């Protein structure tokens, strides 16, 4: 086996930032010798996020179930990466409760209305303040809970 035995943070064309289908990714996982994969497409609802409203749970689940049939030797987990779960739980909770996700990744892409992946986030703050603001928001998200894995908290 090469590489890791599994990958639990993947995005497919069900995320606005990816283009590969689940089937394509399953083929690649099998060719790499992975035993498991989790599809964790973005569920973003921040009103300023360009991906807000992109995720369609019904289409995600239909593709996932088709891949489970087509790739019986690969364990395929259902996951989702939720941005700012602590700020948008009213919008996110019904989706999470409606489907049997195996794992939820909680990620922080925004501090207030500032996207942490944009240069402007850092231009508005010195380095210390940027880190303090980010980790203070991350702490709020952790205390809120509702997820099993923190996504890319090593962002800084």
mmCIF file of C-alpha atoms in Angstrom:
data_model
loop_
_atom_site.group_PDB
_atom_site.id
_atom_site.type_symbol
_atom_site.label_atom_id
_atom_site.label_comp_id
_atom_site.label_asym_id
_atom_site.label_seq_id
_atom_site.Cartn_x
_atom_site.Cartn_y
_atom_site.Cartn_z
ATOM 1 C CA UNK A 1 0.000 0.000 0.000
ATOM 2 C CA UNK A 2 1.232 3.497 -0.794
ATOM 3 C CA UNK A 3 0.331 6.638 1.070
ATOM 4 C CA UNK A 4 -2.206 6.794 3.853
ATOM 5 C CA UNK A 5 -4.667 3.982 4.549
ATOM 6 C CA UNK A 6 -7.570 6.447 4.281
ATOM 7 C CA UNK A 7 -8.490 10.006 3.382
ATOM 8 C CA UNK A 8 -11.215 11.729 5.395
ATOM 9 C CA UNK A 9 -11.091 15.242 3.934
ATOM 10 C CA UNK A 10 -12.018 15.169 0.258
ATOM 11 C CA UNK A 11 -14.133 17.389 -1.938
ATOM 12 C CA UNK A 12 -15.980 16.410 -5.087
ATOM 13 C CA UNK A 13 -17.977 18.358 -7.635
ATOM 14 C CA UNK A 14 -20.590 18.704 -4.875
ATOM 15 C CA UNK A 15 -18.342 21.447 -3.469
ATOM 16 C CA UNK A 16 -17.898 24.664 -5.369
ATOM 17 C CA UNK A 17 -14.114 24.345 -5.058
ATOM 18 C CA UNK A 18 -13.697 20.913 -6.688
ATOM 19 C CA UNK A 19 -14.480 19.265 -10.001
ATOM 20 C CA UNK A 20 -13.914 15.511 -9.742
ATOM 21 C CA UNK A 21 -16.841 13.158 -9.363
ATOM 22 C CA UNK A 22 -17.083 10.690 -6.498
ATOM 23 C CA UNK A 23 -16.611 7.830 -8.946
ATOM 24 C CA UNK A 24 -13.382 9.366 -10.260
ATOM 25 C CA UNK A 25 -12.122 9.799 -6.719
ATOM 26 C CA UNK A 26 -13.065 6.230 -5.799
ATOM 27 C CA UNK A 27 -11.106 4.943 -8.796
ATOM 28 C CA UNK A 28 -8.094 6.952 -7.654
ATOM 29 C CA UNK A 29 -8.467 5.762 -4.052
ATOM 30 C CA UNK A 30 -8.536 2.138 -5.206
ATOM 31 C CA UNK A 31 -5.517 2.673 -7.458
ATOM 32 C CA UNK A 32 -3.597 4.158 -4.499
ATOM 33 C CA UNK A 33 -4.532 1.241 -2.297
ATOM 34 C CA UNK A 34 -6.675 3.223 0.113
ATOM 35 C CA UNK A 35 -9.049 1.134 2.182
ATOM 36 C CA UNK A 36 -11.367 3.982 3.085
ATOM 37 C CA UNK A 37 -12.381 7.382 1.864
ATOM 38 C CA UNK A 38 -14.781 9.945 3.254
ATOM 39 C CA UNK A 39 -16.458 12.467 1.023
ATOM 40 C CA UNK A 40 -16.666 15.715 2.953
ATOM 41 C CA UNK A 41 -18.010 18.347 0.616
ATOM 42 C CA UNK A 42 -18.491 21.906 1.784
ATOM 43 C CA UNK A 43 -21.716 22.978 3.457
ATOM 44 C CA UNK A 44 -21.209 26.734 3.591
ATOM 45 C CA UNK A 45 -23.984 29.149 4.447
ATOM 46 C CA UNK A 46 -22.151 32.361 5.347
ATOM 47 C CA UNK A 47 -23.995 34.954 3.251
ATOM 48 C CA UNK A 48 -20.746 36.427 1.874
ATOM 49 C CA UNK A 49 -19.273 33.050 0.933
ATOM 50 C CA UNK A 50 -19.246 32.444 -2.823
ATOM 51 C CA UNK A 51 -20.059 28.773 -2.106
ATOM 52 C CA UNK A 52 -23.087 29.557 0.027
ATOM 53 C CA UNK A 53 -26.041 27.453 -1.077
ATOM 54 C CA UNK A 54 -23.984 25.311 -3.484
ATOM 55 C CA UNK A 55 -24.216 22.022 -1.540
ATOM 56 C CA UNK A 56 -27.168 19.792 -2.473
ATOM 57 C CA UNK A 57 -27.528 16.932 0.036
ATOM 58 C CA UNK A 58 -29.874 14.880 -2.166
ATOM 59 C CA UNK A 59 -27.442 14.782 -5.096
ATOM 60 C CA UNK A 60 -24.520 14.121 -2.737
ATOM 61 C CA UNK A 61 -26.270 11.119 -1.158
ATOM 62 C CA UNK A 62 -27.405 9.691 -4.504
ATOM 63 C CA UNK A 63 -23.819 9.736 -5.811
ATOM 64 C CA UNK A 64 -22.454 8.325 -2.566
ATOM 65 C CA UNK A 65 -24.857 5.369 -2.581
ATOM 66 C CA UNK A 66 -24.064 4.664 -6.247
ATOM 67 C CA UNK A 67 -20.344 4.592 -5.436
ATOM 68 C CA UNK A 68 -20.890 2.264 -2.498
ATOM 69 C CA UNK A 69 -22.476 -0.189 -4.946
ATOM 70 C CA UNK A 70 -19.876 0.334 -7.687
ATOM 71 C CA UNK A 71 -16.835 0.053 -5.363
ATOM 72 C CA UNK A 72 -17.675 -2.716 -2.874
ATOM 73 C CA UNK A 73 -14.065 -3.198 -1.725
ATOM 74 C CA UNK A 74 -13.689 0.454 -0.729
ATOM 75 C CA UNK A 75 -15.221 1.678 2.520
ATOM 76 C CA UNK A 76 -16.932 4.945 1.619
ATOM 77 C CA UNK A 77 -17.878 7.231 4.492
ATOM 78 C CA UNK A 78 -20.360 10.066 4.280
ATOM 79 C CA UNK A 79 -19.061 13.315 5.649
ATOM 80 C CA UNK A 80 -19.550 17.008 5.324
ATOM 81 C CA UNK A 81 -17.351 20.014 6.020
ATOM 82 C CA UNK A 82 -19.413 22.694 7.716
ATOM 83 C CA UNK A 83 -18.108 26.224 7.759
ATOM 84 C CA UNK A 84 -18.793 28.246 10.902
ATOM 85 C CA UNK A 85 -21.175 25.691 12.414
ATOM 86 C CA UNK A 86 -21.337 27.785 15.582
ATOM 87 C CA UNK A 87 -22.693 30.794 13.718
ATOM 88 C CA UNK A 88 -25.114 29.049 11.390
ATOM 89 C CA UNK A 89 -26.419 26.080 13.356
ATOM 90 C CA UNK A 90 -30.042 27.012 12.615
ATOM 91 C CA UNK A 91 -29.402 26.530 8.887
ATOM 92 C CA UNK A 92 -27.039 23.566 9.199
ATOM 93 C CA UNK A 93 -28.639 21.407 11.911
ATOM 94 C CA UNK A 94 -31.689 20.358 9.845
ATOM 95 C CA UNK A 95 -29.403 19.101 7.062
ATOM 96 C CA UNK A 96 -27.184 17.199 9.495
ATOM 97 C CA UNK A 97 -30.185 15.631 11.191
ATOM 98 C CA UNK A 98 -31.838 14.633 7.917
ATOM 99 C CA UNK A 99 -28.960 12.428 6.759
ATOM 100 C CA UNK A 100 -26.813 9.725 8.409
ATOM 101 C CA UNK A 101 -23.397 11.383 8.126
ATOM 102 C CA UNK A 102 -20.501 9.347 9.483
ATOM 103 C CA UNK A 103 -18.484 12.434 10.298
ATOM 104 C CA UNK A 104 -18.753 16.186 10.357
ATOM 105 C CA UNK A 105 -15.739 18.439 9.906
ATOM 106 C CA UNK A 106 -16.079 21.835 11.559
ATOM 107 C CA UNK A 107 -14.058 24.456 9.716
ATOM 108 C CA UNK A 108 -13.426 28.114 10.161
ATOM 109 C CA UNK A 109 -13.225 30.074 6.930
ATOM 110 C CA UNK A 110 -14.588 33.374 8.245
ATOM 111 C CA UNK A 111 -13.931 35.594 11.244
ATOM 112 C CA UNK A 112 -16.979 37.805 11.326
ATOM 113 C CA UNK A 113 -17.403 38.983 7.761
ATOM 114 C CA UNK A 114 -13.715 38.606 6.923
ATOM 115 C CA UNK A 115 -12.639 35.582 4.907
ATOM 116 C CA UNK A 116 -9.493 34.155 6.474
ATOM 117 C CA UNK A 117 -8.229 32.962 3.092
ATOM 118 C CA UNK A 118 -8.234 36.457 1.575
ATOM 119 C CA UNK A 119 -5.315 38.880 1.719
ATOM 120 C CA UNK A 120 -7.667 41.538 3.078
ATOM 121 C CA UNK A 121 -8.022 39.539 6.326
ATOM 122 C CA UNK A 122 -4.308 40.046 6.968
ATOM 123 C CA UNK A 123 -4.171 43.587 5.594
ATOM 124 C CA UNK A 124 -6.712 44.718 8.211
ATOM 125 C CA UNK A 125 -4.722 43.246 11.132
ATOM 126 C CA UNK A 126 -1.145 42.861 12.194
ATOM 127 C CA UNK A 127 0.077 39.257 12.409
ATOM 128 C CA UNK A 128 -0.595 38.935 16.147
ATOM 129 C CA UNK A 129 -4.134 40.290 15.853
ATOM 130 C CA UNK A 130 -4.895 38.075 12.851
ATOM 131 C CA UNK A 131 -3.909 34.999 14.858
ATOM 132 C CA UNK A 132 -5.710 36.155 18.013
ATOM 133 C CA UNK A 133 -8.933 36.846 16.120
ATOM 134 C CA UNK A 134 -8.744 33.518 14.290
ATOM 135 C CA UNK A 135 -8.101 31.411 17.390
ATOM 136 C CA UNK A 136 -10.720 33.268 19.434
ATOM 137 C CA UNK A 137 -13.296 32.427 16.748
ATOM 138 C CA UNK A 138 -12.008 28.858 16.577
ATOM 139 C CA UNK A 139 -12.457 28.563 20.349
ATOM 140 C CA UNK A 140 -16.090 29.694 20.019
ATOM 141 C CA UNK A 141 -16.640 27.063 17.355
ATOM 142 C CA UNK A 142 -15.055 24.328 19.490
ATOM 143 C CA UNK A 143 -17.197 25.238 22.505
ATOM 144 C CA UNK A 144 -20.299 25.093 20.308
ATOM 145 C CA UNK A 145 -19.442 21.606 19.037
ATOM 146 C CA UNK A 146 -21.559 19.615 16.616
ATOM 147 C CA UNK A 147 -18.607 18.124 14.728
ATOM 148 C CA UNK A 148 -16.045 15.360 15.184
ATOM 149 C CA UNK A 149 -13.021 16.809 13.383
ATOM 150 C CA UNK A 150 -11.598 20.323 13.166
ATOM 151 C CA UNK A 151 -10.728 21.107 9.582
ATOM 152 C CA UNK A 152 -7.366 22.659 8.793
ATOM 153 C CA UNK A 153 -6.956 24.536 12.066
ATOM 154 C CA UNK A 154 -3.288 24.714 11.219
ATOM 155 C CA UNK A 155 -4.291 27.422 8.754
ATOM 156 C CA UNK A 156 -1.987 29.854 10.510
#
